[in-house]
Every structure is written in C-alpha cells, then in structure tokens.
Amino acid sequence: MHDTPDERKTSSLDTSADESPKLQVAVVGGGIAGLSVAISLLQHPGVNVQIYERTKAFREIGASISLGPNGLRTLEKLGVENAIDGSVCSRQISDYPMIYRHWRTGEVIARDLHRTVKTKKHFTARFHRAHLHQALLEHVPRKIIHMGKKTVSIVADREEGVTLTFEDHTTAKADICIGADGIHSNVRKTFVPDHTLRRTGWTAMRSVFDASLVKDINFPEDASHWIGPDRSFFHSNIGKGMFTVVGGLHTDPNDLEDTVQWDDEYSLDIFRELYKDWHPAVRSLIEATPYTRLYPNMAGRALDTWTFSQRVTLVGDAAHTHGGAFAAGGSLAIDDAYALFLALNHVWPAAMAKSRKPTVEQLAEVFRLYEATRKPHIDKILGAVHLQVIGHKPKMENDDIETDEMLEERVRNRPDPSWISEHDVESAFQNVIGAKELGLIKIPSKLA
C-alpha cells in the first residue's frame, strides 16, 4: 500500500474553517466502506471529505472478499473501473456465481444463477481484501486520509455540526459525520450504546496464500462450496495469483467455554482432522494450506435508525451488523455509499451548492431518503440472517444423521441469493423518489 501524508502536529484538525460553502464531511474509517463513501460523495462538487482511520498504516492483510453484481455495477457508475478489472480479481469460468458440491462425492448438487446480469464484468468477482482496498484507494486523494486517528468521542449538535475527538487528543470538526468503522463501530456505540453483537454459531477457518501452492492439485477450477452435514468448505482463486480456502463449522453460540477470538491462529492438524473423511480434492487443498485463522461470526439486531441529530449516519457493517452473511458485506457498503450520494445530490444539487451549504432541514431530508432507499432492503437481509443463519444447524427428528438425500434437499431448497446480489440501488432510490412525489409513501420523520 502507498503511504499517506504525515499528520500535522496540532491539537486540532478543523476541517470546517474553509471559506467556501462546501459541505464538510468527516468519514470515520478508511476501509472499503469509508473509501466508497469518499469516492461517492466527492462526485458532488460541493463536498469536502476527510477520512479518519484508526490504524497507523494500511497493510497487505485480510482475507478474501466477494462482490456481487450490485457492488460491481455501482463501482462502474462511480468510475472505479480498476476495481472490476479481471487483473485484480477472479471470476468463474462458467456463468455460475456459486457451485455447491457434495462433501464426500464431489457431485454438483446445485448452482446459483445470475438473473439480470448482461455482461461478464458484472459477474460475481472475488478479491483479496487488500487488493480491492488498494484499487479503491487509487481514487481517493491521499491528503484527505488521516492515519492513527482512533475516535474516542463524537459530539453532534443539530445547529453546530459534529466534533470528533481522537485518542491522540486532536480534534476535528465537520458538518456531518459518516460512521464507516465496521461491525464494532465506535460511532454506532456512541449513539446506540445498548446495541449488542452475539455469536451466530458459525465459525470460519480462513486462509489466503499464493496459488502456486495448489497448482499440482486436481480440484474443480471454478470456486465451489462443498456442503457437509455440519460443516462446509469453500475454495477459490481470488486474483493476482492468490488463492483462498475457507472452512466453516457450526458451533454452539452459547458455549461459555468457547473463547475463540477474531483472527486467532488455528491448528492445521485440527483443521485437517475436521475434513479427513471428505473428498480427496478437499483434503489435498487443506494439506497444501500453509496456515489458517479463526473468524467466529457475529451479528446484531436491525437498528431503528442509522441517523442521529441530523448530523451523523452509518454505512456498511456499522449500520447493519449482518455478520457477513450471503458474502454480501462489501457490496452492501458500496451501495450504501452510492445511495447516500444520490440522496445528497437530489436534495442539494450542484447548482445549489455554488452559493451555500445545505440547511439542517435539507440534511435531514438527505438522511431520510438514504434510509428509505437502503433500510427496507437491509432489514430484510437481517431478517433472513436471524431466521436462517444465526445458530443454524440442520436439525433431524430424533437426532437422526442427515442422509445424502436430506442434505441435497436442504441445499436445493436454499434461498435464491440473487435478490441480494443483484439488487439495483439506483432503481430503489428512484422508486423512493417517485413514490414520495406521488404521495404513495411518507418518508419517516423520526430523524428530525
């Protein structure tokens, strides 16, 4: 990753002193969600963005990440062509975004389908997270990124704006603040302190490594999700000569003796033992895996609102703690960012920005439109997470062992994920505007 500019040694990072009428936006978090917000909002000529990232440097770390057609389409609309180019990611050779295989026989049980996708560049793509992050970073001016800025306090005032205080005792002021700081968001905790996360009962064993380590192994070339009675296995190329394997294991989310933490190292011997009876291709891929780390899945309830004091709102995992279900987190964050831009540009278009900043009432309308566009879709996803994912484990009468027929029926009856992966955020926004103008819906006023 490229280095960012050195921080000024000052007790204040006041970004609101600009004499221009530009809207000053503080983005908390410099990950995929935060960079997407910056890229989106900087499409508007009346916006100035500053990003505050808690880490001191961006590093080549992280696991794999998938973007569906929804996120890829949005990146294309934002001009981020380098992030959807085949040189930085991997797509299926076939047209199936996901292939499901029987854990022991390798037989293809089912396939997901693209329903509305017209071009290969919008087919589901898989990345190393760091490579996607770098592709986004190329579209963000380095001077607006402030590293080593862990937020410890956010004060939002309806009339005065937002003041952020950081762990290094510096401060920053802005007109609005966007919390893009992930599932453990400090911004969310500030305004919704009683929101809690809990384990879903699903733990991933994830590894990313050089694809040359598996070049002599005979395994299906397309990414596949191998399904067993109580665990699963996923493998895929992820672009730029990298490869990932992901084991998935159902555990008891209420087990008090389970002290596994995010990113803990895991024994390769135990990893191999878990799949010792699986198909030879799975066993060979695990044998070639140089390390693995644990990621216990967490999720939380849907928030009543993402917006606070007409000055602060949330995007990505900070807004919707869905725990990465449906491999949708990256695309959801990108679409959140674009929806926020669409709302801002609708309420406060470029022509209006030449003379003044948006009023408090206009900001409230921006946030109302943003939530009306995104929250119904997100809440539906969270509902699916709680019904189908949290604590899910196939349950058979009298604790019977799941037969092959039962397993195959379970997989074939899975929900079709295309309503998530192919959701059109721009159409959703236009539907909200159209319905509002026709008086068919009333945008909730609780944000006021």
XYZ file of C-alpha atoms in Angstrom:
448
model
C 0.000 0.000 0.000
C 1.110 3.571 -0.551
C 1.989 5.700 2.442
C -0.302 8.556 3.382
C 0.908 12.066 4.227
C 2.356 12.720 7.666
C -0.077 14.213 10.149
C 0.414 17.760 11.294
C 1.419 18.014 14.965
C -1.563 20.026 16.103
C -4.226 19.845 18.774
C -6.972 20.368 16.214
C -7.772 19.106 12.742
C -10.517 21.659 11.996
C -11.920 20.919 8.553
C -14.835 23.350 8.835
C -12.850 26.588 8.521
C -12.946 26.534 4.705
C -14.303 29.874 3.454
C -16.098 28.102 0.594
C -19.681 26.877 1.105
C -18.595 23.258 0.773
C -20.232 20.665 2.966
C -17.564 19.323 5.317
C -17.835 15.551 5.763
C -15.874 13.521 8.320
C -15.698 9.820 7.468
C -14.710 7.571 10.371
C -12.990 4.507 8.966
C -10.707 4.101 5.971
C -11.707 0.596 4.925
C -13.793 -0.425 1.947
C -16.915 1.286 3.313
C -15.110 4.524 4.163
C -13.276 4.756 0.846
C -16.535 4.045 -1.014
C -18.215 6.907 0.850
C -15.373 9.258 -0.048
C -15.385 8.221 -3.717
C -19.168 8.624 -3.882
C -19.506 11.955 -2.096
C -16.559 13.501 -3.943
C -18.628 13.136 -7.122
C -20.501 16.158 -5.760
C -18.633 19.455 -6.374
C -19.931 20.957 -3.142
C -18.450 18.349 -0.816
C -15.151 18.210 1.034
C -14.289 14.854 2.653
C -11.784 13.962 5.356
C -11.191 10.317 6.333
C -10.063 9.373 9.847
C -8.577 5.882 10.079
C -7.611 4.323 13.417
C -4.640 2.277 12.141
C -1.290 3.931 11.517
C -0.787 2.372 8.099
C -2.741 0.354 5.544
C -1.176 -3.078 5.255
C -1.466 -6.072 2.938
C -3.592 -8.052 5.374
C -7.058 -9.517 5.366
C -8.904 -12.429 3.862
C -10.885 -12.827 0.663
C -13.942 -10.763 -0.206
C -16.662 -11.220 -2.800
C -18.517 -8.506 -4.717
C -21.783 -9.347 -6.397
C -23.223 -7.707 -9.498
C -24.772 -4.989 -7.327
C -21.444 -3.749 -5.951
C -19.659 -4.133 -9.296
C -22.325 -2.148 -11.137
C -22.086 0.622 -8.581
C -18.301 0.777 -8.806
C -18.638 1.123 -12.565
C -21.070 4.028 -12.120
C -18.543 5.662 -9.819
C -15.781 5.304 -12.411
C -13.798 2.772 -10.375
C -13.040 0.596 -13.385
C -9.744 -0.662 -11.995
C -11.582 -2.450 -9.175
C -13.688 -4.543 -11.549
C -10.912 -5.351 -13.985
C -10.013 -9.024 -14.263
C -6.396 -8.318 -13.360
C -7.263 -7.627 -9.716
C -9.954 -10.261 -9.068
C -11.186 -13.684 -10.143
C -14.451 -14.691 -11.829
C -15.883 -18.072 -12.623
C -15.025 -19.683 -15.944
C -18.620 -20.864 -16.032
C -21.514 -18.433 -15.681
C -22.483 -19.752 -12.241
C -21.633 -17.402 -9.340
C -21.534 -20.345 -6.943
C -21.417 -24.116 -7.353
C -22.460 -26.424 -4.491
C -20.871 -29.873 -4.179
C -21.452 -32.914 -2.006
C -18.826 -33.117 0.710
C -17.839 -36.695 0.029
C -18.610 -37.448 -3.624
C -17.888 -34.057 -5.179
C -21.159 -34.285 -7.103
C -22.644 -30.918 -8.092
C -25.823 -30.578 -6.033
C -26.918 -27.089 -7.101
C -25.785 -23.862 -8.711
C -26.612 -20.209 -8.136
C -27.540 -18.214 -11.218
C -27.129 -14.642 -12.395
C -30.633 -13.390 -13.147
C -30.224 -9.864 -14.535
C -26.538 -9.640 -15.429
C -25.803 -8.782 -19.062
C -22.018 -8.552 -19.094
C -19.232 -10.738 -17.693
C -17.595 -7.818 -15.875
C -20.632 -7.678 -13.597
C -20.429 -11.391 -12.763
C -19.583 -12.114 -9.129
C -15.909 -11.346 -8.501
C -13.604 -12.489 -5.690
C -10.663 -10.481 -4.387
C -8.006 -10.427 -1.760
C -9.432 -7.715 0.504
C -6.185 -5.740 0.372
C -6.244 -5.698 -3.449
C -9.792 -4.311 -3.549
C -8.854 -1.760 -0.911
C -5.848 -0.637 -2.949
C -7.979 -0.305 -6.093
C -10.382 1.986 -4.216
C -7.538 3.902 -2.605
C -6.302 4.951 -6.047
C -9.443 7.093 -6.387
C -9.059 8.953 -3.095
C -6.677 11.932 -2.652
C -4.036 10.932 -0.121
C -4.128 14.325 1.555
C -7.642 13.697 2.899
C -6.675 10.476 4.717
C -5.562 10.908 8.332
C -3.969 7.822 9.850
C -3.685 6.878 13.524
C -6.968 8.628 14.363
C -8.886 6.400 16.740
C -12.171 8.095 17.555
C -12.925 8.277 21.274
C -15.678 10.904 21.307
C -18.255 12.275 18.881
C -20.453 15.214 19.822
C -23.228 16.040 17.369
C -25.213 19.245 17.620
C -28.164 19.914 15.349
C -27.166 23.530 14.810
C -23.381 23.476 15.238
C -22.319 20.276 13.482
C -20.050 17.495 14.685
C -16.868 17.467 16.765
C -14.678 14.365 16.805
C -12.010 13.755 19.428
C -9.257 11.210 18.827
C -7.111 9.121 21.129
C -4.080 11.326 20.359
C -6.012 14.313 21.798
C -6.539 16.007 18.425
C -9.994 17.037 17.280
C -11.818 17.555 14.006
C -14.979 19.443 13.133
C -17.365 18.809 10.286
C -20.904 19.458 9.150
C -21.762 15.750 9.094
C -20.059 12.540 10.180
C -20.325 9.193 8.406
C -19.599 6.149 10.568
C -17.883 3.598 8.314
C -15.890 1.911 11.052
C -17.102 -1.660 10.786
C -19.125 -4.115 12.798
C -17.565 -2.971 16.092
C -18.221 0.680 15.195
C -17.326 3.290 17.816
C -19.666 5.702 16.043
C -22.590 3.304 16.485
C -21.651 2.663 20.104
C -21.700 6.407 20.767
C -25.306 6.791 19.660
C -26.697 3.278 20.268
C -24.762 2.100 23.328
C -27.180 -0.734 24.060
C -26.736 -2.406 20.668
C -25.034 -5.748 21.177
C -23.476 -8.379 18.960
C -23.720 -12.072 19.570
C -22.198 -15.145 18.052
C -24.225 -16.750 15.326
C -22.887 -20.248 15.868
C -20.812 -20.196 12.710
C -17.012 -20.107 12.764
C -14.916 -19.710 9.618
C -11.389 -21.088 9.189
C -9.869 -18.812 6.556
C -6.590 -18.869 4.677
C -5.188 -16.798 1.813
C -1.962 -17.811 0.097
C -0.076 -17.988 -3.179
C -1.957 -20.044 -5.768
C 1.258 -21.797 -6.779
C 0.860 -23.965 -3.655
C -2.142 -25.719 -5.220
C -1.071 -25.768 -8.868
C -0.380 -29.531 -8.873
C -3.667 -30.487 -7.164
C -6.601 -31.840 -9.115
C -9.667 -29.871 -7.978
C -12.619 -28.062 -9.663
C -11.292 -24.904 -11.290
C -14.384 -22.827 -10.559
C -14.986 -21.716 -6.990
C -17.070 -24.295 -5.152
C -18.899 -24.533 -1.867
C -18.712 -28.118 -0.560
C -21.590 -28.896 1.813
C -21.495 -31.423 4.646
C -23.991 -32.205 7.428
C -22.483 -29.805 9.966
C -19.645 -28.047 8.172
C -18.662 -26.724 4.770
C -15.597 -25.950 2.691
C -15.029 -23.245 0.092
C -12.139 -22.674 -2.307
C -11.484 -20.055 -4.965
C -8.882 -18.157 -6.884
C -9.065 -14.515 -5.825
C -6.964 -12.738 -8.438
C -3.352 -11.580 -8.711
C -2.067 -15.119 -8.212
C -3.755 -15.618 -4.836
C -5.953 -18.439 -3.576
C -8.292 -18.887 -0.611
C -9.751 -21.801 1.303
C -12.451 -21.325 3.914
C -13.701 -23.999 6.237
C -16.971 -23.415 8.047
C -18.065 -25.119 11.242
C -21.294 -24.904 13.248
C -20.678 -24.408 16.952
C -22.841 -23.682 19.992
C -23.097 -19.871 20.242
C -23.973 -20.182 23.940
C -20.903 -22.231 24.887
C -19.248 -20.158 27.620
C -16.061 -22.203 27.318
C -15.635 -21.174 23.681
C -13.132 -18.326 23.980
C -12.096 -18.147 20.328
C -11.434 -14.585 19.189
C -11.450 -12.997 15.740
C -8.244 -13.747 13.793
C -6.927 -16.321 16.276
C -4.435 -18.789 14.838
C -5.768 -22.311 14.406
C -4.064 -25.670 14.410
C -3.568 -27.069 10.931
C -3.653 -30.565 12.385
C -7.139 -29.963 13.780
C -8.202 -28.303 10.532
C -7.118 -31.367 8.578
C -8.750 -33.715 11.069
C -12.121 -31.967 10.581
C -12.083 -32.894 6.888
C -10.281 -36.243 6.987
C -13.283 -38.112 5.513
C -14.061 -35.560 2.814
C -13.429 -35.716 -0.928
C -9.744 -36.123 -1.907
C -9.721 -32.684 -3.572
C -10.754 -31.031 -0.302
C -8.200 -32.990 1.686
C -5.445 -32.108 -0.793
C -6.273 -28.395 -0.713
C -6.199 -28.374 3.081
C -2.925 -30.314 3.076
C -1.414 -27.567 0.897
C -2.741 -24.764 3.104
C 0.165 -23.141 4.993
C -1.864 -21.653 7.869
C -5.425 -20.913 8.934
C -7.083 -18.396 11.242
C -10.429 -18.412 13.026
C -13.270 -15.958 12.488
C -16.247 -16.526 14.818
C -19.234 -14.936 13.141
C -21.064 -12.121 14.944
C -24.351 -10.393 14.167
C -26.798 -7.997 15.803
C -30.359 -6.779 15.502
C -31.507 -4.207 12.974
C -31.178 -0.638 14.225
C -34.286 1.539 14.446
C -32.430 4.279 12.600
C -28.946 4.857 11.219
C -29.067 8.642 11.656
C -28.560 10.774 14.741
C -29.001 14.503 15.479
C -29.394 15.167 11.736
C -25.591 15.195 11.633
C -24.395 11.594 11.863
C -25.242 8.491 9.869
C -23.849 4.993 9.417
C -22.865 2.884 6.407
C -21.717 -0.676 5.839
C -21.212 -3.036 8.766
C -21.500 -0.107 11.188
C -25.119 0.312 10.088
C -26.125 -3.301 9.544
C -24.395 -5.932 11.633
C -25.341 -8.873 9.440
C -22.132 -10.754 10.147
C -21.043 -11.217 6.556
C -23.975 -13.455 5.668
C -24.507 -14.209 1.985
C -20.980 -12.858 1.286
C -22.726 -9.528 0.749
C -20.950 -7.103 3.091
C -18.656 -5.403 0.578
C -21.362 -4.775 -1.997
C -23.813 -3.572 0.648
C -21.300 -0.992 1.866
C -20.595 0.229 -1.664
C -24.313 0.554 -2.379
C -24.856 2.386 0.930
C -22.239 4.919 -0.089
C -23.798 5.462 -3.501
C -27.307 5.786 -2.059
C -26.043 8.494 0.275
C -24.604 10.385 -2.686
C -27.829 10.008 -4.677
C -29.837 11.417 -1.768
C -27.462 14.339 -1.268
C -27.354 15.184 -4.950
C -31.159 15.078 -5.158
C -31.770 17.365 -2.186
C -28.769 19.654 -2.716
C -27.747 19.549 -6.399
C -24.538 21.047 -7.754
C -26.235 24.290 -8.876
C -27.430 24.927 -5.332
C -24.008 24.116 -3.926
C -22.460 27.122 -5.668
C -23.958 29.555 -3.188
C -24.480 27.823 0.144
C -24.267 24.701 2.231
C -27.347 22.549 2.749
C -29.593 23.601 5.596
C -30.243 21.408 8.610
C -33.651 20.617 7.149
C -32.057 19.582 3.856
C -29.577 17.354 5.662
C -32.487 15.710 7.476
C -34.149 15.063 4.112
C -30.912 13.587 2.723
C -30.729 11.136 5.595
C -34.433 10.275 5.324
C -34.083 9.468 1.620
C -30.912 7.479 2.264
C -32.595 5.323 4.890
C -35.791 4.936 2.859
C -33.670 3.635 -0.023
C -31.445 1.270 1.918
C -33.032 0.280 5.203
C -36.008 -1.803 3.957
C -33.651 -3.898 1.826
C -31.081 -4.240 4.610
C -33.690 -5.058 7.254
C -34.992 -7.837 5.022
C -31.459 -9.244 4.815
C -31.057 -9.032 8.590
C -34.368 -10.828 8.980
C -33.055 -13.624 6.776
C -29.846 -13.751 8.828
C -31.761 -14.203 12.065
C -34.115 -16.784 10.612
C -31.665 -18.838 8.570
C -28.135 -18.193 9.794
C -27.938 -17.396 13.490
C -27.471 -20.641 15.373
C -28.478 -22.590 12.280
C -27.651 -26.234 12.184
C -29.593 -28.886 10.312
C -31.942 -30.491 12.822
C -33.246 -34.001 12.239
C -36.009 -35.696 14.154
C -34.700 -37.893 16.962
C -31.179 -36.618 16.199
C -31.001 -38.786 13.100
C -27.929 -38.465 10.903
C -28.575 -36.373 7.831
C -28.750 -38.655 4.816
C -27.396 -37.691 1.409
C -30.957 -37.192 0.206
C -31.744 -34.867 3.103
C -28.554 -32.884 2.567
C -29.227 -32.478 -1.137
C -32.790 -31.380 -0.480
C -31.552 -28.810 2.031
C -29.130 -27.332 -0.470
C -31.614 -27.328 -3.334
C -34.185 -25.575 -1.149
C -31.760 -22.825 -0.159
C -32.963 -19.228 -0.714
C -32.102 -17.710 -4.093
C -29.493 -15.032 -3.228
C -29.996 -13.009 -6.415
C -32.425 -10.639 -4.664
C -29.419 -9.553 -2.613
C -26.541 -9.839 -5.078
C -28.400 -8.210 -7.973
C -30.286 -5.520 -6.080
C -30.275 -2.237 -8.045
C -29.672 0.590 -5.570
C -30.241 3.350 -8.122
C -33.613 1.925 -9.135
C -34.518 1.579 -5.461
C -33.680 5.254 -4.928
C -35.718 6.342 -7.936
C -38.647 4.253 -6.690
C -38.486 6.050 -3.340
C -38.443 9.455 -5.041
C -41.282 8.517 -7.375
C -43.448 7.098 -4.608
C -42.786 10.113 -2.396
C -43.744 12.574 -5.151
C -46.943 10.651 -5.833
C -47.769 10.630 -2.155
C -47.718 6.846 -2.080
C -45.243 6.757 0.779
C -44.372 9.102 3.564
C -40.710 9.218 4.492
C -40.465 8.689 8.270
C -39.860 11.925 10.129
C -38.228 10.310 13.180
C -34.831 11.545 12.003
C -35.885 15.136 12.667
